[in-house]
Amino acid sequence: MRNFDFKNPTKIIFGKNQIENLSKEIPKNATILLLYGGGSIKKNGVYEEVIAALDGYNVEEFGGIPANPEYTVLMNALTVIKEKKITFLLAVGGGSVIDGVKFLSAAALYDGDEPWDILANRIRIFEGMPFGTVLTLPATGSEMNSGSVITRAATKEKLPMGGPGLFPAFSILDPQVIKSIPTRQLANGLADAFTHVLEQYITYPADALLQDRFAEGILQTLIEVAPKIMKDTSDYAAASNFMWSCTMALNGLIQKGVPSDWAIHMMGHELTALFGIDHARTLAIIAKSHYTYNFESKKEKLAQYAQRVWGVAEETIDESAKKGIEKTIEFFQTLGIKTKLSDYTDDYKGTASIIAERFEKRGMTALGERGNITPNDVKKIVEMSY
Ligand code: NZQ
Ligand code: ZN
């Protein structure tokens, strides 16, 4: 096992009706900016619950943060933060709203001219404006990590940012919010969380027995709850396990002491930036080719995954590992997720070269857990995903 530090300061408040405890977490004298997305919280009752819980506070609002949070929209929110002298940000939404708020937390204290530089120059954030979250969509783990991904439509870019200053102060996780989530977003949440675990687990053996079993436990739980939650979003047992699995998949715990990959995400973000494909679906597009292309260096963990998570009984490592890839793709497909780029766009030719060139330009020349995936490899992997 590798050496590691681990600190996760986010307080999780989990369970039925926990939104009513919101006021216990925010200083009484705070001027709050409540931020949300396209309006789902106004249809499912979450908005009313939040407003009731914030009775007595000075609250301003900013709605309209789109899926794949857009820089220009966030810049309008930044103006509100400055004009209204906001001191506390409250994200009520899924990964997009939470990521947008993380960017704003950083931008509110940033003294450069152009906040996009935080993303373009990969500035690590050690201090931000304090913020909390009320999660409405289990998927990204953003509610308990310090990362964020921001989109800029004008340049078709989607770039990550983060740093130890960007953990939420608290996150409220009430699994009852899942009731109103559309099937497409449920499938996305399951596939995204599943791939988060794979990115931290399908690497190479590192004598990290407990981390492997944490990872396998999350994968098995997601597989178990997937059909239940897809069938009935008011199944509280399934909803609560789904929600907690998504948080645990990307709150930093399972990646401690082990190598991690994240190349699928890096390539996937480009597909969202170029074609607007939902984040989770981009991962499903890239996964098979990534694992097939890097088969030799990943086959031991792929075989372990196939045997322990899917119970396959193939005799050789190669056979088991191949089954592991097949089972993964089948899982995405059972969620109704298509796994080829050409399923989403007719305009896919040339995509691999564009992405490889972008990576070259940004200096992203050593991806994967071994740092040996070059832009040329990226080109081949994306081509295999057409
Ligand atoms: O905008 P509203 O109207 O709220 O509707 C949203 C949105 O249309 C809807 N929704 C959310 N909760 C709902 C609901 N509809 C009904 N009932 C509810 N309870 O779902 C739609 C998608 O929401 P979004 O927040 O975009 O989804 P998700 O949570 O999957 O977030 C995706 C974003 O997170 C980034 C992705 O790249 C993408 O931009 N990620 C963030 C990560 C992180 N910070 O750690 C890691 C991930 O790998 C990922 O990159
Ligand atoms: Zn993801």
PDB file of N, CA, C and O in Angstrom, residues 10-39:
ATOM      1  N   THR A  10     -16.015  17.343   5.217  1.00  0.00           N
ATOM      2  CA  THR A  10     -17.449  17.567   4.966  1.00  0.00           C
ATOM      3  C   THR A  10     -18.318  16.787   5.943  1.00  0.00           C
ATOM      4  O   THR A  10     -18.157  15.573   6.093  1.00  0.00           O
ATOM      5  N   LYS A  11     -19.230  17.516   6.596  1.00  0.00           N
ATOM      6  CA  LYS A  11     -20.185  16.851   7.497  1.00  0.00           C
ATOM      7  C   LYS A  11     -21.355  16.329   6.671  1.00  0.00           C
ATOM      8  O   LYS A  11     -21.959  17.081   5.906  1.00  0.00           O
ATOM      9  N   ILE A  12     -21.656  15.043   6.802  1.00  0.00           N
ATOM     10  CA  ILE A  12     -22.791  14.468   6.077  1.00  0.00           C
ATOM     11  C   ILE A  12     -23.981  14.336   7.026  1.00  0.00           C
ATOM     12  O   ILE A  12     -23.839  13.810   8.134  1.00  0.00           O
ATOM     13  N   ILE A  13     -25.109  14.820   6.561  1.00  0.00           N
ATOM     14  CA  ILE A  13     -26.335  14.725   7.359  1.00  0.00           C
ATOM     15  C   ILE A  13     -27.292  13.917   6.495  1.00  0.00           C
ATOM     16  O   ILE A  13     -27.822  14.404   5.493  1.00  0.00           O
ATOM     17  N   PHE A  14     -27.446  12.654   6.854  1.00  0.00           N
ATOM     18  CA  PHE A  14     -28.077  11.681   5.948  1.00  0.00           C
ATOM     19  C   PHE A  14     -29.421  11.206   6.492  1.00  0.00           C
ATOM     20  O   PHE A  14     -29.537  10.881   7.658  1.00  0.00           O
ATOM     21  N   GLY A  15     -30.406  11.142   5.634  1.00  0.00           N
ATOM     22  CA  GLY A  15     -31.634  10.445   5.999  1.00  0.00           C
ATOM     23  C   GLY A  15     -32.903  11.232   5.744  1.00  0.00           C
ATOM     24  O   GLY A  15     -32.881  12.352   5.244  1.00  0.00           O
ATOM     25  N   LYS A  16     -34.022  10.599   6.131  1.00  0.00           N
ATOM     26  CA  LYS A  16     -35.344  11.188   5.881  1.00  0.00           C
ATOM     27  C   LYS A  16     -35.517  12.518   6.583  1.00  0.00           C
ATOM     28  O   LYS A  16     -35.185  12.641   7.775  1.00  0.00           O
ATOM     29  N   ASN A  17     -36.040  13.492   5.870  1.00  0.00           N
ATOM     30  CA  ASN A  17     -36.426  14.797   6.429  1.00  0.00           C
ATOM     31  C   ASN A  17     -35.271  15.575   7.062  1.00  0.00           C
ATOM     32  O   ASN A  17     -35.487  16.401   7.942  1.00  0.00           O
ATOM     33  N   GLN A  18     -34.070  15.321   6.631  1.00  0.00           N
ATOM     34  CA  GLN A  18     -32.928  16.026   7.241  1.00  0.00           C
ATOM     35  C   GLN A  18     -32.822  17.469   6.760  1.00  0.00           C
ATOM     36  O   GLN A  18     -32.120  18.271   7.373  1.00  0.00           O
ATOM     37  N   ILE A  19     -33.537  17.825   5.699  1.00  0.00           N
ATOM     38  CA  ILE A  19     -33.437  19.203   5.194  1.00  0.00           C
ATOM     39  C   ILE A  19     -33.891  20.190   6.274  1.00  0.00           C
ATOM     40  O   ILE A  19     -33.368  21.296   6.384  1.00  0.00           O
ATOM     41  N   GLU A  20     -34.802  19.730   7.127  1.00  0.00           N
ATOM     42  CA  GLU A  20     -35.295  20.666   8.161  1.00  0.00           C
ATOM     43  C   GLU A  20     -34.195  21.049   9.155  1.00  0.00           C
ATOM     44  O   GLU A  20     -34.353  22.020   9.896  1.00  0.00           O
ATOM     45  N   ASN A  21     -33.098  20.323   9.162  1.00  0.00           N
ATOM     46  CA  ASN A  21     -31.989  20.665  10.077  1.00  0.00           C
ATOM     47  C   ASN A  21     -30.974  21.634   9.471  1.00  0.00           C
ATOM     48  O   ASN A  21     -29.930  21.908  10.076  1.00  0.00           O
ATOM     49  N   LEU A  22     -31.288  22.154   8.303  1.00  0.00           N
ATOM     50  CA  LEU A  22     -30.366  23.031   7.572  1.00  0.00           C
ATOM     51  C   LEU A  22     -29.845  24.188   8.418  1.00  0.00           C
ATOM     52  O   LEU A  22     -28.653  24.498   8.416  1.00  0.00           O
ATOM     53  N   SER A  23     -30.743  24.816   9.162  1.00  0.00           N
ATOM     54  CA  SER A  23     -30.356  26.048   9.863  1.00  0.00           C
ATOM     55  C   SER A  23     -29.315  25.783  10.953  1.00  0.00           C
ATOM     56  O   SER A  23     -28.589  26.687  11.341  1.00  0.00           O
ATOM     57  N   LYS A  24     -29.217  24.544  11.414  1.00  0.00           N
ATOM     58  CA  LYS A  24     -28.209  24.239  12.450  1.00  0.00           C
ATOM     59  C   LYS A  24     -26.792  24.357  11.898  1.00  0.00           C
ATOM     60  O   LYS A  24     -25.829  24.425  12.639  1.00  0.00           O
ATOM     61  N   GLU A  25     -26.671  24.340  10.573  1.00  0.00           N
ATOM     62  CA  GLU A  25     -25.347  24.278   9.960  1.00  0.00           C
ATOM     63  C   GLU A  25     -24.841  25.617   9.427  1.00  0.00           C
ATOM     64  O   GLU A  25     -23.689  25.722   9.021  1.00  0.00           O
ATOM     65  N   ILE A  26     -25.704  26.620   9.379  1.00  0.00           N
ATOM     66  CA  ILE A  26     -25.306  27.891   8.749  1.00  0.00           C
ATOM     67  C   ILE A  26     -25.315  28.999   9.806  1.00  0.00           C
ATOM     68  O   ILE A  26     -26.292  29.111  10.560  1.00  0.00           O
ATOM     69  N   PRO A  27     -24.233  29.804   9.883  1.00  0.00           N
ATOM     70  CA  PRO A  27     -24.204  30.872  10.891  1.00  0.00           C
ATOM     71  C   PRO A  27     -25.426  31.789  10.769  1.00  0.00           C
ATOM     72  O   PRO A  27     -25.855  32.113   9.653  1.00  0.00           O
ATOM     73  N   LYS A  28     -25.963  32.173  11.913  1.00  0.00           N
ATOM     74  CA  LYS A  28     -27.220  32.940  11.932  1.00  0.00           C
ATOM     75  C   LYS A  28     -27.105  34.289  11.206  1.00  0.00           C
ATOM     76  O   LYS A  28     -28.070  34.792  10.652  1.00  0.00           O
ATOM     77  N   ASN A  29     -25.884  34.846  11.237  1.00  0.00           N
ATOM     78  CA  ASN A  29     -25.734  36.182  10.629  1.00  0.00           C
ATOM     79  C   ASN A  29     -25.332  36.113   9.147  1.00  0.00           C
ATOM     80  O   ASN A  29     -24.979  37.118   8.544  1.00  0.00           O
ATOM     81  N   ALA A  30     -25.393  34.904   8.558  1.00  0.00           N
ATOM     82  CA  ALA A  30     -24.944  34.756   7.160  1.00  0.00           C
ATOM     83  C   ALA A  30     -25.920  35.420   6.190  1.00  0.00           C
ATOM     84  O   ALA A  30     -27.125  35.450   6.431  1.00  0.00           O
ATOM     85  N   THR A  31     -25.371  35.975   5.115  1.00  0.00           N
ATOM     86  CA  THR A  31     -26.214  36.363   3.979  1.00  0.00           C
ATOM     87  C   THR A  31     -26.036  35.260   2.943  1.00  0.00           C
ATOM     88  O   THR A  31     -24.946  35.068   2.390  1.00  0.00           O
ATOM     89  N   ILE A  32     -27.128  34.528   2.711  1.00  0.00           N
ATOM     90  CA  ILE A  32     -27.025  33.279   1.936  1.00  0.00           C
ATOM     91  C   ILE A  32     -27.422  33.514   0.481  1.00  0.00           C
ATOM     92  O   ILE A  32     -28.408  34.191   0.201  1.00  0.00           O
ATOM     93  N   LEU A  33     -26.651  32.919  -0.441  1.00  0.00           N
ATOM     94  CA  LEU A  33     -27.130  32.821  -1.828  1.00  0.00           C
ATOM     95  C   LEU A  33     -27.508  31.364  -2.075  1.00  0.00           C
ATOM     96  O   LEU A  33     -26.654  30.475  -2.014  1.00  0.00           O
ATOM     97  N   LEU A  34     -28.805  31.143  -2.307  1.00  0.00           N
ATOM     98  CA  LEU A  34     -29.309  29.801  -2.603  1.00  0.00           C
ATOM     99  C   LEU A  34     -29.223  29.613  -4.120  1.00  0.00           C
ATOM    100  O   LEU A  34     -29.832  30.380  -4.879  1.00  0.00           O
ATOM    101  N   LEU A  35     -28.476  28.615  -4.547  1.00  0.00           N
ATOM    102  CA  LEU A  35     -28.285  28.407  -5.998  1.00  0.00           C
ATOM    103  C   LEU A  35     -28.910  27.085  -6.420  1.00  0.00           C
ATOM    104  O   LEU A  35     -28.767  26.080  -5.710  1.00  0.00           O
ATOM    105  N   TYR A  36     -29.573  27.096  -7.557  1.00  0.00           N
ATOM    106  CA  TYR A  36     -30.196  25.864  -8.039  1.00  0.00           C
ATOM    107  C   TYR A  36     -30.147  25.782  -9.563  1.00  0.00           C
ATOM    108  O   TYR A  36     -29.612  26.673 -10.229  1.00  0.00           O
ATOM    109  N   GLY A  37     -30.702  24.704 -10.090  1.00  0.00           N
ATOM    110  CA  GLY A  37     -30.579  24.437 -11.527  1.00  0.00           C
ATOM    111  C   GLY A  37     -31.763  24.933 -12.322  1.00  0.00           C
ATOM    112  O   GLY A  37     -32.250  26.049 -12.121  1.00  0.00           O
ATOM    113  N   GLY A  38     -32.282  24.054 -13.186  1.00  0.00           N
ATOM    114  CA  GLY A  38     -33.321  24.464 -14.129  1.00  0.00           C
ATOM    115  C   GLY A  38     -34.722  24.495 -13.572  1.00  0.00           C
ATOM    116  O   GLY A  38     -35.673  24.775 -14.307  1.00  0.00           O
ATOM    117  N   GLY A  39     -34.886  24.175 -12.304  1.00  0.00           N
ATOM    118  CA  GLY A  39     -36.222  24.316 -11.723  1.00  0.00           C
ATOM    119  C   GLY A  39     -36.824  23.035 -11.155  1.00  0.00           C
ATOM    120  O   GLY A  39     -37.930  23.064 -10.624  1.00  0.00           O
TER     121      GLY A  39
END
